[in-house]
Amino acid sequence: MKQLLLLLFFLPLLASAQLREDFTDGNFTTNPAWAGDAPSFQVTAQQLQSNGPAVTGTGLQLSTPCQASTGTVWEFWANLKLATSSGNLADVWLMASQTDLKNSNNSGYFVRLGGTDDEVSLFRKDSTRAAVLVIDGLNGTLASITNNLVRVRVTRTTANRWTLERDLTGGRTFVTEAAQPIDATYQRSAAMGVSLVYSAANNRNFYFDDFAVTDATAPLLLRAVPLDSRQVNVAFNETVAPASATTLANYRLQSGAGPTAAQVLSNNPAVVRLTFATDFATGNAVEVRNMADLFGNVAAGPLTAAFAGPPVAPQVGDLVITEIFADETPQVSLPLSEYIEIYNRSATKVISLNGVRLGKGGTTTVAMLPDTARLLPGQYAIVCGSTRVLQFAGYGKVYGPTNFPSLSNGSDQLVLRARDGRTLFEVTYSDSWYRDARKKEGGWSLEMIDTNNYCAGAENWTVSTDPIGGTPARANSVRAVNPDAKAPALLRAVALNATTVRVYFSEKLDSTAAATLSRYALTPATAITRAAPVAPDFRQVDLTLATPLTASRPLTLAVQTATDCAGNASGPLQSATFALPEAAVSGDVVINELLFNPRVGAVRFVEIINRSNKFISLQGWQFLRGRVNGNATATQLTSGPLVLGPGQLLAFTPNVASVQAQYPTSHDPANLIEVGALPTFADVDTVRLLDGRDVKLDQLPYSKSLHLSLLATQEGVSLERIRASGPSTGSNFHSAAGTVGYATPGRPNSQAQDELGGNQELTVTPEIFTPDDDGQQDFATLNFHLDQAGYAASVTVYDALGRLTRRLVRNETLPTNGFVQWDGVDDRGRKAAVGYYILLVELFRPSGGEKREYKKTVVLGARF
């Protein structure tokens, strides 16, 4: 029975329907016009009836144009005079992207009548994919085998909340399905209509009537997106009427400026492009009035949308790397692909990534970000390899430039540069930054802690705590306030050549402030003509001198103030002495301390000392481990400029942070140098020191037997040179003192002794010693100063009763100056008893037959 006139009487809302079809005119070709499988439909008794071929599996469709989308009510009447099933059902499309509803690329929303569960349900279709259930109707709703009468009403609010209602009598006493989900997937529509599939006996058993689509809501302004300095796109929630959309008087900025042009986009009629005569300010808001949709609903306004200024090229501090995923295996949850995360720190700027390049230190190959790429204020994006973009598509914004650099698991330097080549951001990461042995093995990202402290290194990075292993394209899991309140320190100065001096600082500098000449002064007075901060990390400054330097003639650099990247300014800094270096000869630089057996989880180090009066360049020098099975392993000390001054010492290790943690009170950070690796020294081995021309300068044969035998463990205990001028033999090395933590990397040795003084032939110091490895009188030293060369000696220790305790030297040839040490241990490796001891020294000259004998007393004591 026809009910439309009565419905209009009871429902004033339908009086403004944007589409209405009751088939009272006896056709479906006009007012409105339906198209599709038209020969397979007919109007019977003012209702649309199917009339397709009596062939099982036949699918039919019929549609009519309709652009209603949000803030809309759809209503229709239907009767399926058949038993519904998976092969006998009808889909009523509310929104469709194609007029051909059977097109596999069609997308939108439809109500399904029937199906396997004999229900009324709402579905979403995503192009070629299977339909997605949005509202699952009650099973068995359409249970009749001959008469499934139903009236359906679907409502979509402007907030994209969906409601599905039905009346199984065909009237208007609707029952609402419980679920009312939010789904905003599709905002545009081209058509609505019906599509059906049936078996042969049911080709004429589908009836439809009373289609009504009502949009009674005015358009909403969703957002404003700037395109450049004078154009902005304003987007609405639905298609807007061209007449109101192109009326210039309907728009203005809050500053009062109006557009010079307004154009509805042909590919998206819900977006209007506005053009203004002057550039936008940093912060803007557009106001829209009297905007109408296609159905006559008018938003009087003002509708307001704020937007930042136009996309601009990033400046230093705007664009930073906040996450590094260098080691993807073993997998935790993230894709098995390396990535970095970039972040727009600005609260107001839209950053254009046009021309921004990602590269690694020391390489010329870079990954160029797309010309159209941009980041909104506070927005993150993933950057990965071009073939890996789909793996990260579900995480957020992602860019996949070609030449994405391969990230080293151990350590690497990453640099972001602007289109003009300026350094925007630099980070040199290391796997020590994980601070977690398990996570260091892979599958977890490194995250920046405080994005306001973006200049910092290890102290502002740590491993992710997110359960999936990282936080790509979203705020970091470890984020916290972690400011830099420390001013930079001057580490050293190195002469690169006769007219260039490189100055090293403890952290990244403000490059503009670092270029100020008045901050630097040399003594003796030498004019400085230029100060150039060194990219990309700006921890160094190159000074150009007006007059050339003389080799090994020292100068002192004073820095009045230094300002770091975070703005912390120092007062006058400690001065640094440097000189133009010259070549070393054998014995100028020697091995001063060796840690060959570190504690579990710790690292080795080798320390060297300059015994000469020269300034010596270490560039290209190597540590060489003694040959094993015909092979030798080498470590380069530095590929860059590094100069060792007279009396200066430096310790080299593959992990400075680990050494600092192992020896927190006995290291000097200014004298610790990180190298790629060190040879794996054995318990009995030889360490050689070679210069850049592979000339051997020193070698130390050692064994674990050189350690004090009274130690509870030798792990983590270094061997220290006793006398700097002494030979590189085991007799001139001793275990580092326990009171300093068993090593002194980068600091004077705990067991160092002054050189022999005076004219006495034989002396013993100290007269009382306590071999407890506390760094105080740990061993007795017999110093000798002989009147001529050619002596051989035997040195034997006896106790007070004349019993043999230890043979220290047996018939060994002596230099004219030297020493012999006794550590308080007897010939059986046990600590000798407390008491008096005699050192019997027998000297003889084989060439002349001369023989001398001396006795020296020493006391072995103990601390109480």
PDB file of N, CA and C in Angstrom, residues 34 43 79 155 161 191 227 271 291 348 362 396 497-498 566 607 624 722 737 768 816:
ATOM      1  N   TRP A  34      17.142   6.685 -13.090  1.00  0.00           N
ATOM      2  CA  TRP A  34      17.938   5.547 -12.637  1.00  0.00           C
ATOM      3  C   TRP A  34      18.573   4.890 -13.856  1.00  0.00           C
ATOM      4  N   VAL A  43       8.322  -1.099 -13.051  1.00  0.00           N
ATOM      5  CA  VAL A  43       7.487  -0.521 -11.999  1.00  0.00           C
ATOM      6  C   VAL A  43       6.145  -1.230 -12.029  1.00  0.00           C
ATOM      7  N   ASN A  79      10.597  -5.329   0.055  1.00  0.00           N
ATOM      8  CA  ASN A  79       9.970  -6.618   0.355  1.00  0.00           C
ATOM      9  C   ASN A  79      10.668  -7.675  -0.508  1.00  0.00           C
ATOM     10  N   THR A 155      20.996   6.697   9.654  1.00  0.00           N
ATOM     11  CA  THR A 155      21.381   8.082   9.940  1.00  0.00           C
ATOM     12  C   THR A 155      22.887   8.160  10.134  1.00  0.00           C
ATOM     13  N   ARG A 161      28.780   9.340  13.180  1.00  0.00           N
ATOM     14  CA  ARG A 161      28.201   8.242  13.933  1.00  0.00           C
ATOM     15  C   ARG A 161      27.011   7.684  13.146  1.00  0.00           C
ATOM     16  N   ALA A 191      26.637   8.214  -6.084  1.00  0.00           N
ATOM     17  CA  ALA A 191      25.340   7.612  -6.411  1.00  0.00           C
ATOM     18  C   ALA A 191      24.811   6.817  -5.238  1.00  0.00           C
ATOM     19  N   LEU A 227      49.107  26.118   1.092  1.00  0.00           N
ATOM     20  CA  LEU A 227      49.880  25.526  -0.004  1.00  0.00           C
ATOM     21  C   LEU A 227      51.182  26.269  -0.224  1.00  0.00           C
ATOM     22  N   VAL A 271      36.406  20.984  -1.380  1.00  0.00           N
ATOM     23  CA  VAL A 271      37.566  21.811  -1.057  1.00  0.00           C
ATOM     24  C   VAL A 271      37.566  23.056  -1.945  1.00  0.00           C
ATOM     25  N   MET A 291      27.914  29.713   3.752  1.00  0.00           N
ATOM     26  CA  MET A 291      28.314  28.619   2.877  1.00  0.00           C
ATOM     27  C   MET A 291      27.170  27.617   2.776  1.00  0.00           C
ATOM     28  N   THR A 348      54.526  26.280  15.293  1.00  0.00           N
ATOM     29  CA  THR A 348      53.757  27.125  14.375  1.00  0.00           C
ATOM     30  C   THR A 348      54.081  26.887  12.907  1.00  0.00           C
ATOM     31  N   GLY A 362      80.980  11.254   6.044  1.00  0.00           N
ATOM     32  CA  GLY A 362      82.039  10.679   5.235  1.00  0.00           C
ATOM     33  C   GLY A 362      81.604  10.112   3.905  1.00  0.00           C
ATOM     34  N   GLY A 396      51.774   5.585  10.335  1.00  0.00           N
ATOM     35  CA  GLY A 396      51.646   7.036  10.216  1.00  0.00           C
ATOM     36  C   GLY A 396      52.307   7.515   8.943  1.00  0.00           C
ATOM     37  N   ASN A 497      98.139  22.087  10.084  1.00  0.00           N
ATOM     38  CA  ASN A 497      99.270  22.450   9.227  1.00  0.00           C
ATOM     39  C   ASN A 497      99.867  23.733   9.798  1.00  0.00           C
ATOM     40  N   ALA A 498     100.767  24.343   9.069  1.00  0.00           N
ATOM     41  CA  ALA A 498     101.496  25.496   9.607  1.00  0.00           C
ATOM     42  C   ALA A 498     100.612  26.702   9.869  1.00  0.00           C
ATOM     43  N   ALA A 566      72.701  24.586  22.870  1.00  0.00           N
ATOM     44  CA  ALA A 566      71.532  24.860  23.719  1.00  0.00           C
ATOM     45  C   ALA A 566      71.543  26.263  24.295  1.00  0.00           C
ATOM     46  N   GLU A 607      97.244   2.561  26.655  1.00  0.00           N
ATOM     47  CA  GLU A 607      97.632   3.955  26.886  1.00  0.00           C
ATOM     48  C   GLU A 607      99.067   4.156  26.423  1.00  0.00           C
ATOM     49  N   LEU A 624      99.492  -3.000  17.030  1.00  0.00           N
ATOM     50  CA  LEU A 624      99.583  -4.285  16.350  1.00  0.00           C
ATOM     51  C   LEU A 624      99.748  -5.364  17.406  1.00  0.00           C
ATOM     52  N   ILE A 722     106.205   1.616  35.279  1.00  0.00           N
ATOM     53  CA  ILE A 722     106.692   2.190  36.542  1.00  0.00           C
ATOM     54  C   ILE A 722     107.501   3.456  36.283  1.00  0.00           C
ATOM     55  N   ALA A 737      97.202   0.035  41.167  1.00  0.00           N
ATOM     56  CA  ALA A 737      96.809  -0.028  42.572  1.00  0.00           C
ATOM     57  C   ALA A 737      95.316  -0.227  42.741  1.00  0.00           C
ATOM     58  N   ILE A 768     110.710   0.931  53.924  1.00  0.00           N
ATOM     59  CA  ILE A 768     109.619   0.080  54.434  1.00  0.00           C
ATOM     60  C   ILE A 768     108.525   0.064  53.379  1.00  0.00           C
ATOM     61  N   THR A 816     123.692   1.479  32.585  1.00  0.00           N
ATOM     62  CA  THR A 816     124.349   2.280  33.621  1.00  0.00           C
ATOM     63  C   THR A 816     123.356   2.836  34.635  1.00  0.00           C
TER      64      THR A 816
END
